[in-house]
Coordinates of C-alpha atoms and ligand atoms in Angstrom, one line a residue:
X1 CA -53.0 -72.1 -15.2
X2 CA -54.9 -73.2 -18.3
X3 CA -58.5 -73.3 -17.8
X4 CA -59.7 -77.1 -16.7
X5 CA -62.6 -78.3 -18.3
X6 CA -65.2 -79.8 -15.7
X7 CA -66.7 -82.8 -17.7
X8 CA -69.7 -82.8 -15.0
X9 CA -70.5 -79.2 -16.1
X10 CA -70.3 -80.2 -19.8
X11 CA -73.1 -80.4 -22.2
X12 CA -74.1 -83.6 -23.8
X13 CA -73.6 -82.6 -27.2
X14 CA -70.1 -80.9 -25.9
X15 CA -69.3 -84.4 -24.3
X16 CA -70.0 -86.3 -27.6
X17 CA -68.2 -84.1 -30.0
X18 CA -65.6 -84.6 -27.5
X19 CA -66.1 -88.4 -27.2
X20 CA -65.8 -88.4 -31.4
X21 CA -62.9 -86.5 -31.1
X22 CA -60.8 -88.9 -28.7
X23 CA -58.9 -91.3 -30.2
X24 CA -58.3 -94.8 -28.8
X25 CA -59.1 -95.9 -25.0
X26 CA -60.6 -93.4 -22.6
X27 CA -57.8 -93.3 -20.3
X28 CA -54.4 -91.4 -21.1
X29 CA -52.0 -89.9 -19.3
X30 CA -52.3 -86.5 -18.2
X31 CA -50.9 -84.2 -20.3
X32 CA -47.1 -83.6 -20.0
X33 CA -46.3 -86.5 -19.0
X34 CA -45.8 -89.9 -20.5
X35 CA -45.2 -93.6 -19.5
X36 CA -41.7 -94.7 -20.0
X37 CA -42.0 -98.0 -22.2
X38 CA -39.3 -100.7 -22.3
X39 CA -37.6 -99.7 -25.1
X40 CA -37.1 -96.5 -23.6
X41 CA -36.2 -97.7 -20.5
X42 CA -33.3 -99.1 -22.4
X43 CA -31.4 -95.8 -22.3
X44 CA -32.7 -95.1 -19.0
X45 CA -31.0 -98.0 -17.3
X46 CA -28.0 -97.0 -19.6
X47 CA -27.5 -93.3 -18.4
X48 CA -28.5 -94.3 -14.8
X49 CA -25.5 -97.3 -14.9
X50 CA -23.0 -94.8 -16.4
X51 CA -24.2 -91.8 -14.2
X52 CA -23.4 -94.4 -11.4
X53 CA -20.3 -95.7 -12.3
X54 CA -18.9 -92.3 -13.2
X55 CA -20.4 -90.8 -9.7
X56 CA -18.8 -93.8 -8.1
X57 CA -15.4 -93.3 -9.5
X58 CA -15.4 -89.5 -8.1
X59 CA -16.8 -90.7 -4.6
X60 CA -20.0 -89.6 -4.6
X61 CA -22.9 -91.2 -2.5
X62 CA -26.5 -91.6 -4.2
X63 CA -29.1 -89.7 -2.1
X64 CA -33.2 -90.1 -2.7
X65 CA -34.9 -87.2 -1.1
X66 CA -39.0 -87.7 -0.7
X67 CA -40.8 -86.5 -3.9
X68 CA -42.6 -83.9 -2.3
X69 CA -41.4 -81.5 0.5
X70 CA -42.8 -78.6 2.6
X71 CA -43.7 -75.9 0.1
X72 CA -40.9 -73.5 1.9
X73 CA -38.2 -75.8 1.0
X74 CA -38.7 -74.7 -2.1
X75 CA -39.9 -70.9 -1.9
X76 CA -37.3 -70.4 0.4
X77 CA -34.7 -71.9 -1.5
X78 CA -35.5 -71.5 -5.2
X79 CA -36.6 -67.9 -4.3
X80 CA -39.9 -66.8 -4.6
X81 CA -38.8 -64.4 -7.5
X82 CA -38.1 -67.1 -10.0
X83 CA -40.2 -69.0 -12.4
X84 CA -40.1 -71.8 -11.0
X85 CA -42.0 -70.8 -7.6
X86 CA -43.5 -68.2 -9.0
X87 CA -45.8 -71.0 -11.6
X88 CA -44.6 -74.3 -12.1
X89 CA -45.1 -75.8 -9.0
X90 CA -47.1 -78.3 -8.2
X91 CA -48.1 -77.2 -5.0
X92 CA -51.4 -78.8 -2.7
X93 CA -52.4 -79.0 0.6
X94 CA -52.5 -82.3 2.6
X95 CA -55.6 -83.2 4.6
X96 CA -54.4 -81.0 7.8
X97 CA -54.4 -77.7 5.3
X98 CA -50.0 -77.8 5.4
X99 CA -48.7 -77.1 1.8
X100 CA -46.6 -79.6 0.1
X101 CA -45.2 -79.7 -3.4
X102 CA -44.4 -82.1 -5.5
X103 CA -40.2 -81.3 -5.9
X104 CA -39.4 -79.1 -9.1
X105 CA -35.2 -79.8 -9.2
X106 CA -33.4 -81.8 -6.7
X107 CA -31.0 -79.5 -5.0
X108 CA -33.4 -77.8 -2.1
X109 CA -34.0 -81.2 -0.9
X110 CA -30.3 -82.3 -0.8
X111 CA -29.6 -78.8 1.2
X112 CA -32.7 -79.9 3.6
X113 CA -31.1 -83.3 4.1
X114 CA -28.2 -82.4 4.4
X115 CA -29.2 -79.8 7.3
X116 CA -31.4 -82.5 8.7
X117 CA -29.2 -85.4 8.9
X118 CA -26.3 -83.4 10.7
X119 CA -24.0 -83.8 7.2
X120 CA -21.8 -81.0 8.6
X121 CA -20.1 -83.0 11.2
X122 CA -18.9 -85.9 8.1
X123 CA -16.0 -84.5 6.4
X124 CA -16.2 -81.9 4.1
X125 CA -16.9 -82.2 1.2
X126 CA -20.4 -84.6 1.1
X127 CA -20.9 -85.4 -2.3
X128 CA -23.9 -86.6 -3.0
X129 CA -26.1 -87.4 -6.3
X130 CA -29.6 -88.0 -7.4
X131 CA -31.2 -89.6 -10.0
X132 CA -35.2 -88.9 -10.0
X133 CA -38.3 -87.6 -11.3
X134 CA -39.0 -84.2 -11.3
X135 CA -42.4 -82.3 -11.5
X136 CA -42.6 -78.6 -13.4
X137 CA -46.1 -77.0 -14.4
X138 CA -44.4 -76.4 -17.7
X139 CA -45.9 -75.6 -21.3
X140 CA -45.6 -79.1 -22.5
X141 CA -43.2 -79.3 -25.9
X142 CA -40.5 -81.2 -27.4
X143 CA -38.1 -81.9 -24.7
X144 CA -40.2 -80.1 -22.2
X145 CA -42.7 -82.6 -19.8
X146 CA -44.4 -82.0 -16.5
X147 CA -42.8 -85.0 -14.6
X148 CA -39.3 -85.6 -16.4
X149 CA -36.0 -87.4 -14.8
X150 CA -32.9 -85.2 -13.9
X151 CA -29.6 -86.7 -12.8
X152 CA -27.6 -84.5 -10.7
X153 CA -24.4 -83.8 -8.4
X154 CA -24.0 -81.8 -5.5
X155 CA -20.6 -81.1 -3.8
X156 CA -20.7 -79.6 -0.6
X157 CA -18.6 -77.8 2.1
X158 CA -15.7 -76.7 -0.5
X159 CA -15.5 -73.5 -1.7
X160 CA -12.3 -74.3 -4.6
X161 CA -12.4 -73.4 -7.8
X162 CA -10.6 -77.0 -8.8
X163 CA -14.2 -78.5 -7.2
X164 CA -16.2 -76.4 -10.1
X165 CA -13.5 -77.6 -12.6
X166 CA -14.0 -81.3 -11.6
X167 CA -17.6 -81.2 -11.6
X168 CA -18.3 -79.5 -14.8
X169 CA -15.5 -82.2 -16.1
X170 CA -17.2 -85.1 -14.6
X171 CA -20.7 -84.2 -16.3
X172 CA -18.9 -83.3 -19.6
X173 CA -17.2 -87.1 -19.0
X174 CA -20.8 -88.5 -18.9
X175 CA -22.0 -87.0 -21.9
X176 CA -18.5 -88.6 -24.0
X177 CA -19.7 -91.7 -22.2
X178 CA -23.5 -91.3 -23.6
X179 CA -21.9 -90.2 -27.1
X180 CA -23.7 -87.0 -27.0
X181 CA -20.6 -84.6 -26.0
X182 CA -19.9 -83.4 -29.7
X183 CA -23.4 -82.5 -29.3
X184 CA -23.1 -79.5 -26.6
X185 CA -20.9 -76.8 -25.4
X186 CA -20.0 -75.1 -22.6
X187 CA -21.1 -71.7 -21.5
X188 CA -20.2 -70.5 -18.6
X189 CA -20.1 -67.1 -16.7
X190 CA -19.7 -65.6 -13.3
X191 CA -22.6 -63.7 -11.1
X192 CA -20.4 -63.0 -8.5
X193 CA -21.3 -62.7 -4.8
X194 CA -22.9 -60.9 -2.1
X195 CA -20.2 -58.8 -1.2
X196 CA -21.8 -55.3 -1.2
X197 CA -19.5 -54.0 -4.2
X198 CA -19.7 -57.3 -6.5
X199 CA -23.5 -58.5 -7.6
X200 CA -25.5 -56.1 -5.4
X201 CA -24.0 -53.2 -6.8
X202 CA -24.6 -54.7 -10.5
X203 CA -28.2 -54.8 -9.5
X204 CA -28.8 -51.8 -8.7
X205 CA -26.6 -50.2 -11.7
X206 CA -28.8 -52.9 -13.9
X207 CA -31.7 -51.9 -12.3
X208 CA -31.0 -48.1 -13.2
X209 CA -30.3 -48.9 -16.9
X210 CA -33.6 -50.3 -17.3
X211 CA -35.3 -47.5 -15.8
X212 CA -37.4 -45.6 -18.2
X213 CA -36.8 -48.0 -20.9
X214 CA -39.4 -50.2 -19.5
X215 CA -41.9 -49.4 -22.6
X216 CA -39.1 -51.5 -24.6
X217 CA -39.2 -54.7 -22.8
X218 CA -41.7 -57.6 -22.4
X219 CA -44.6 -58.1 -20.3
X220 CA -42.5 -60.8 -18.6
X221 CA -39.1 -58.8 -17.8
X222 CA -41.3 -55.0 -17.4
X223 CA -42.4 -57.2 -14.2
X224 CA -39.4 -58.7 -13.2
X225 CA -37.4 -55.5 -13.4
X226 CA -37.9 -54.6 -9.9
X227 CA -38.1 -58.2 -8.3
X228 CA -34.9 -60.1 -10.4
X229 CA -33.2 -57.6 -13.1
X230 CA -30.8 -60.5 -13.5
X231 CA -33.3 -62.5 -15.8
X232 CA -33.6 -59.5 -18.0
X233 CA -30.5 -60.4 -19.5
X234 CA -31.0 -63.8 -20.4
X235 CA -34.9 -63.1 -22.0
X236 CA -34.9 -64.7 -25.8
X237 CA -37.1 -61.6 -27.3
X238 CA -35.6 -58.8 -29.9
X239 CA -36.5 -56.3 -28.1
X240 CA -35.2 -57.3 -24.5
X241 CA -31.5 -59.1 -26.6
X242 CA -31.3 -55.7 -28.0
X243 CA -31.2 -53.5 -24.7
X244 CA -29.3 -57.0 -23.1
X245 CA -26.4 -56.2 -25.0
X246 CA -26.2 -52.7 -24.4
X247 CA -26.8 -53.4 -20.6
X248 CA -24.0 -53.2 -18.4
X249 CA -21.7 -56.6 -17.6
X250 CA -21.4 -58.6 -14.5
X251 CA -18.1 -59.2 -15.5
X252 CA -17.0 -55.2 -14.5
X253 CA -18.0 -55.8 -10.8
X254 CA -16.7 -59.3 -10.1
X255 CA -15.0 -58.8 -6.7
X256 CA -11.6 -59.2 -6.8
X257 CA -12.1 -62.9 -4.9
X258 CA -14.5 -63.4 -7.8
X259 CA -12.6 -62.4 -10.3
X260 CA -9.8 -64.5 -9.2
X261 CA -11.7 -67.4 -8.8
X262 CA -13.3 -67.4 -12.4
X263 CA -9.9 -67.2 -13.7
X264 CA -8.6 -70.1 -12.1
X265 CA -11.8 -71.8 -13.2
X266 CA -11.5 -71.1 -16.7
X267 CA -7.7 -71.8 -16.6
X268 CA -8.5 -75.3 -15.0
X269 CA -11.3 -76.4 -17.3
X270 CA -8.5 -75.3 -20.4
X271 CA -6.1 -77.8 -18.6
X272 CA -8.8 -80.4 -18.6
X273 CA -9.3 -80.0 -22.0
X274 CA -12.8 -78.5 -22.0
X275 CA -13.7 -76.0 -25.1
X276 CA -15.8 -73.5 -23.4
X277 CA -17.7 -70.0 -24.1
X278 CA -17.7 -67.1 -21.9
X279 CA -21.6 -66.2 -21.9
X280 CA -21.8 -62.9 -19.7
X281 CA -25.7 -63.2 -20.4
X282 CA -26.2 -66.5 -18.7
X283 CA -27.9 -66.2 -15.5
X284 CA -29.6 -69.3 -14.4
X285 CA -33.0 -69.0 -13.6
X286 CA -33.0 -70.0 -9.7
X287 CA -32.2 -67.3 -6.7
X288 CA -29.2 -69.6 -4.8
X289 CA -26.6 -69.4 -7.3
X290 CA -23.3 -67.8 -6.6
X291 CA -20.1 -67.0 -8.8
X292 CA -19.9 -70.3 -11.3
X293 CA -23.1 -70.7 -13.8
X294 CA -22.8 -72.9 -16.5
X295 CA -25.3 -74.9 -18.8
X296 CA -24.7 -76.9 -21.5
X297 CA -26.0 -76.0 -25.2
X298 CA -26.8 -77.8 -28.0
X299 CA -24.2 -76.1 -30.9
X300 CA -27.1 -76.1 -33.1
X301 CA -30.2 -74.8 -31.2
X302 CA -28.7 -72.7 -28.2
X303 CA -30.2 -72.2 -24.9
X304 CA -33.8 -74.0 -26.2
X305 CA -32.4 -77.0 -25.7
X306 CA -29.8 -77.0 -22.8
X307 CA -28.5 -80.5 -22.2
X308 CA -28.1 -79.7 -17.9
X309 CA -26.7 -77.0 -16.3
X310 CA -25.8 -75.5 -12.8
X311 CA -23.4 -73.3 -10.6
X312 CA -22.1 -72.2 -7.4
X313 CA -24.8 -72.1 -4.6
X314 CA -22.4 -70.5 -1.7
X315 CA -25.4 -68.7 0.1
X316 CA -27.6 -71.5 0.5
X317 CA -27.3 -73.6 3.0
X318 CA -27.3 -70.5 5.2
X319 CA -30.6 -69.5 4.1
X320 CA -31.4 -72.9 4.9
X321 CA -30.7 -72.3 8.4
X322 CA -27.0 -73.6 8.4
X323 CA -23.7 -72.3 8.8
X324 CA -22.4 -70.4 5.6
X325 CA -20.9 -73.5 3.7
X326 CA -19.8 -73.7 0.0
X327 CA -21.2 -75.8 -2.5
X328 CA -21.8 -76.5 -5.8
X329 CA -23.9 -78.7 -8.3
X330 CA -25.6 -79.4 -11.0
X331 CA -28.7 -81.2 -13.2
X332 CA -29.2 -82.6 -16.4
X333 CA -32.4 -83.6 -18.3
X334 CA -32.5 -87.4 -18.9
X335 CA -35.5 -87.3 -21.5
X336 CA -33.2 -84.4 -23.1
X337 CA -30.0 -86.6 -23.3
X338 CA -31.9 -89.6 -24.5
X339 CA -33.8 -87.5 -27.4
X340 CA -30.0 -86.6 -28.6
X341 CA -28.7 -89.9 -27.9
X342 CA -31.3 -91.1 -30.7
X343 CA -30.5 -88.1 -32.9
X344 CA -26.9 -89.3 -33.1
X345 CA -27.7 -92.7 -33.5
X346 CA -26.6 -93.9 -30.3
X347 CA -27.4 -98.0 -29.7
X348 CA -27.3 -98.9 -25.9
X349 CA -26.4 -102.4 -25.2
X350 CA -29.3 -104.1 -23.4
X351 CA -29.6 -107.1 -21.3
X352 CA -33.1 -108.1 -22.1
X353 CA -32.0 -110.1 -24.9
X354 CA -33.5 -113.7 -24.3
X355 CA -30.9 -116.6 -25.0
X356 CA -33.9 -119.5 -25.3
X357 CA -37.4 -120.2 -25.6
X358 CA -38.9 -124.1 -24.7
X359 CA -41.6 -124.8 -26.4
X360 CA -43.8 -127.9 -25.5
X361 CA -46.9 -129.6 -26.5
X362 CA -49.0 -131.7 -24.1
X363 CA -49.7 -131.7 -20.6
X364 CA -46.7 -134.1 -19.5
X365 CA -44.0 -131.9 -21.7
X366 CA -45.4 -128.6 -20.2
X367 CA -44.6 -129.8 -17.0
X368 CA -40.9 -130.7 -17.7
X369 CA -40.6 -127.9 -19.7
X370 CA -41.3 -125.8 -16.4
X371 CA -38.6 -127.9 -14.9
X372 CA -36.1 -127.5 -17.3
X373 CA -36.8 -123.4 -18.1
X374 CA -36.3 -123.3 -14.0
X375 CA -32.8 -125.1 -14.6
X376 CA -31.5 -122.9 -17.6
X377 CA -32.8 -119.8 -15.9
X378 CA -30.3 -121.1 -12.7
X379 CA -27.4 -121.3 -14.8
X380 CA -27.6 -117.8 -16.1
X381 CA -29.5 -118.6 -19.3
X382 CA -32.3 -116.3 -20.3
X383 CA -35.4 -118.2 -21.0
X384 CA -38.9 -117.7 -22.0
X385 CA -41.5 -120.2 -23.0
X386 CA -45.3 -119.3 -24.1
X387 CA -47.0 -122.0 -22.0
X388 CA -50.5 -120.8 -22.9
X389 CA -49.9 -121.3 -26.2
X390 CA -51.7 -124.7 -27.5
X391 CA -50.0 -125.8 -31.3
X392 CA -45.9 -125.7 -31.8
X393 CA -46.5 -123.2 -34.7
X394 CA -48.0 -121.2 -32.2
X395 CA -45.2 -120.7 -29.8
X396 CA -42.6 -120.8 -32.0
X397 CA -44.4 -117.5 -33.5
X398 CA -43.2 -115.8 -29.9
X399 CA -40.1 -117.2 -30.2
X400 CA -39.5 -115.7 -33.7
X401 CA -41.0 -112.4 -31.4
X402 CA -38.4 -112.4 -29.1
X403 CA -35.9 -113.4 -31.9
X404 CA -33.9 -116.0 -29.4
X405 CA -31.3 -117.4 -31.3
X406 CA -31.9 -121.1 -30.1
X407 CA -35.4 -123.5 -29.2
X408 CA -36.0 -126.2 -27.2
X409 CA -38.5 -128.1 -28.6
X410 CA -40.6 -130.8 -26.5
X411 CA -43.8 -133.3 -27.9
X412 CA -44.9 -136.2 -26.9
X413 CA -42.7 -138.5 -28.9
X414 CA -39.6 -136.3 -27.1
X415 CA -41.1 -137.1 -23.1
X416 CA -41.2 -140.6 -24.4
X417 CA -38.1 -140.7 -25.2
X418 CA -36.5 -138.4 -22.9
X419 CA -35.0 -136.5 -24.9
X420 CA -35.5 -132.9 -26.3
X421 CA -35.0 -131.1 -29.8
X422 CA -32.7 -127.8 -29.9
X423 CA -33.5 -126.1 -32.6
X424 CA -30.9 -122.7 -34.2
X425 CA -33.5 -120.6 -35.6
X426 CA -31.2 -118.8 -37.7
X427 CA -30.3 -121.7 -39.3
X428 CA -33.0 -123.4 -39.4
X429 CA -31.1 -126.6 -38.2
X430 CA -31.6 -129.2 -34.9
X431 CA -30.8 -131.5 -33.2
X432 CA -32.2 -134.6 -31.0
X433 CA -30.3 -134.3 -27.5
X434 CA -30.8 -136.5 -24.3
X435 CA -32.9 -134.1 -22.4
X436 CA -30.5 -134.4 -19.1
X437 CA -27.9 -132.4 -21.2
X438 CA -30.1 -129.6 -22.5
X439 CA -29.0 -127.4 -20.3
X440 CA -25.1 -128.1 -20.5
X441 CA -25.9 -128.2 -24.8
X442 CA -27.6 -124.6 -24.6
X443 CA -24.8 -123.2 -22.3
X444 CA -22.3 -124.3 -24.8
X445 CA -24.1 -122.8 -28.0
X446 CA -25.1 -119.3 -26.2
X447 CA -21.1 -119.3 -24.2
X448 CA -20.3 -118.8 -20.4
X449 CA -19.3 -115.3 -20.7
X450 CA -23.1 -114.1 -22.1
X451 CA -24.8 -115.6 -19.1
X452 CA -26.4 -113.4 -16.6
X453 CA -26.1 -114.7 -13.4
X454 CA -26.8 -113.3 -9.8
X455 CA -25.0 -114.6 -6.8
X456 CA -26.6 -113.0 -3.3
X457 CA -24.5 -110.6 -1.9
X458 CA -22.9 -109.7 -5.3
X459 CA -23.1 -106.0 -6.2
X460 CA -25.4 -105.5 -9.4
X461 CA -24.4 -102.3 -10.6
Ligands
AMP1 P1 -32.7 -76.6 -15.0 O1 -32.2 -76.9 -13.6 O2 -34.1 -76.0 -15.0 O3 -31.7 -75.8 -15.8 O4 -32.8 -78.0 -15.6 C1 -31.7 -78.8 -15.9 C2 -32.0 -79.6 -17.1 O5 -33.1 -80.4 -16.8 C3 -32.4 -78.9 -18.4 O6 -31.2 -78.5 -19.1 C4 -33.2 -79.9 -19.1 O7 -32.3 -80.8 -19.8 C5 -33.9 -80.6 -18.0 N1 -35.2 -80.0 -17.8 C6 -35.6 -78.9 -17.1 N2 -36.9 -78.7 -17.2 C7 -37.4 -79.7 -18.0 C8 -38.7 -80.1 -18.4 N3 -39.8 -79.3 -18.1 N4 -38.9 -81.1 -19.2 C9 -37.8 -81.9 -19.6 N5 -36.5 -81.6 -19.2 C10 -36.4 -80.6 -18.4

């Protein structure tokens, strides 16, 4: 943990420098995480609608699991082994001393729900996704936050190969729909299973290949040699690459089930048209997976920035305290995807567009102006006024702000006359219209098929 500075035990001249150093308001967010501002939140609601319509089409049901969970969820899940456990989590204790933390990836709490809930009596397969926060005690960096979003898919109680395929298909789908695909490639490998002559006996044969050559590796992998040899192979440093490639290869101990099934796999994803690359070195980071692991690079920048990635999880739901059941999922980064979305010049559509601002002067026109922004807002227009503003100029200043394509205009000589001025502010023209067909004017210029109307009952998304 980096060391927290106490600002009670602090100096005074340590808390001014301090103070001289801060720029702008005393409050900020904490570090690693940021506030997700409208224009951002363009994109989100962007990826969330096309991660739901394309989750939709395949059959899958959205799932919110809590945001934090008993602590064992996750150690037992994750494995205890693993970065993740080991130090990113955000772990505390609630005011009866039990330990809770704040969820680090989304599939141990789909596996608890779907224990808890009974899911294994629905029929098989339950395919669920989530959309959510996430919280990692992460070295903050570009494309790397504390609390970040992760969509993700989870397929349950199927053990095909043709599952895998579609999965891996559907998320590559997503990215074509985001315009990122070109972006990323497939790698993809196989880590076998449990049987005793497929990963176990890699293990240990990976295990003897490191011995004595510990004085070669890094801190990091010298430690988890005995604990998760697997990791060793996918560590970024010369020295620990070097030895990597001269380490022996999952690949030669895939049981003959495995083996099978990776072939099909890879044969399937070629059918589906999905370019791919046969990584032998990639891992995954997390205890649960089984057979399939896959992530998603960026062509230019490798494994640094991996768009999403995930696998085969066959083992888990056992350890959960459930019958052995198949599954398989994955997670991508939503931050990530909209970081390369704005590399490539990607422009979401947006709906926050306003169609018309009412401006009004004098007390009698503000209150028909509320009247008639209540009626356009009915018919589906999008309407803002600035009714705290006092002079024309004024509000016509927010207008230009909001860059609405058409004003209202109402004064005094207007409520006297009952009428109202619609002005096109790319023109620079207006008119003088009766104000009882305002509404019915403004409808015409913006065109039925741009409003945005709700009825109750209809679905939104
Ligand atoms: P993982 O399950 O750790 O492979 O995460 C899946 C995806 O989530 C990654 O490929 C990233 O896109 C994203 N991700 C993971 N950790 C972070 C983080 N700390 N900050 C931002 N995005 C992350």
């Amino acid at each position: 943990m980096t060391p927290q500075i106490n600002p009670n035990t602090m100096t005074d001249e340590a808390k001014t420098a301090e103070e001289s150093q801060r720029v702008g308001p005393p409050y900020q967010t904490a570090k690693g995480v940021h506030d997700i501002l409208p224009d951002d939140h363009e994109f989100f609601t962007y990826i969330k609608k096309v991660v739901r319509h394309r989750a939709r089409q395949h059959g899958f049901r959205r799932i919110t699991t809590p945001t934090f969970e008993f602590t064992d969820v996750f150690n037992r899940s994750i494995g205890d082994t693993t970065d993740i456990v080991s130090k990113e989590m955000y772990t505390f204790q609630d005011r009866k001393g039990r330990s809770l933390t704040l969820k680090p990836e989304g599939t141990a709490g789909v596996v608890r729900s779907y224990l808890q809930h009974n899911m294994q009596t629905l029929p098989q397969p339950v395919e669920l996704y989530y959309i959510e926060p996430h919280f990692r005690y992460d070295r903050p960096q570009k494309g790397r936050y504390r609390q970040f979003w992760q969509f993700g898919l989870e397929v349950i109680g199927e053990s095909d190969s043709a599952i895998d395929a579609q999965l891996i298909h559907l998320f590559y789908t997503v990215l074509q729909d985001l315009g990122v695909a070109d972006q990323f490639k497939l790698q993809i490998n196989s880590i076998g299973c449990s049987a005793k002559n497929c990963r176990p006996k890699f293990v240990v044969d990976l295990q003897n290949f490191y011995m004595g050559k510990e004085r070669n590796l890094c801190e990091e992998c010298s430690y988890r040699l005995p604990k998760n040899p697997l990791r060793l192979l996918d560590c970024k440093k010369e020295d620990c690459t070097i030895l990597a490639k001269l380490a022996p290869q999952m690949r030669n101990y895939l049981c003959p089930e495995c083996k099978e099934f990776h072939g099909e796999l890879l044969l399937l994803l070629k059918g589906l048209g999905i370019d791919y690359v046969e990584n032998d070195k990639l891992v995954r980071g997390l205890d649960y997976y089984t057979k399939t692991v896959f992530e998603f690079w960026d062509k230019s920048q490798g494994a640094q920035n991996a768009i999403g990635g995930g696998g085969r999880y066959d083992g888990l739901i056992e350890i959960m305290g459930g019958l052995p059941t198949p599954a398989v999922g994955f997670a991508a980064g939503i931050e990530r995807i909209i970081e390369n979305m704005k590399a490539c010049g990607v422009k979401v559509p947006t709906k926050d567009d306003i169609h018309v601002f009412v401006a009004q002067l004098g007390f009698n026109a503000k209150q028909k102006a509320l009247l008639l922004m209540r009626e356009l807002r009915e018919v589906g227009l999008k309407t803002v006024g600035a009714l705290g503003k006092g002079a024309i100029k004024n509000q016509l200043r927010v207008a230009d702000r909001f860059k609405v394509p058409y004003c209202v205009i109402m004064g005094i000589t207007e409520v006297r006359d009952g009428t109202a001025i619609i002005r096109d502010m790319k023109r620079g023209s207006q008119k003088i219209v009766k104000y009882e067909t305002v509404v019915e004017e403004v409808m015409k210029l913006i065109g039925a098929e741009n409003l945005d109307t709700y009825t109750p009952g209809e679905v939104l998304y």
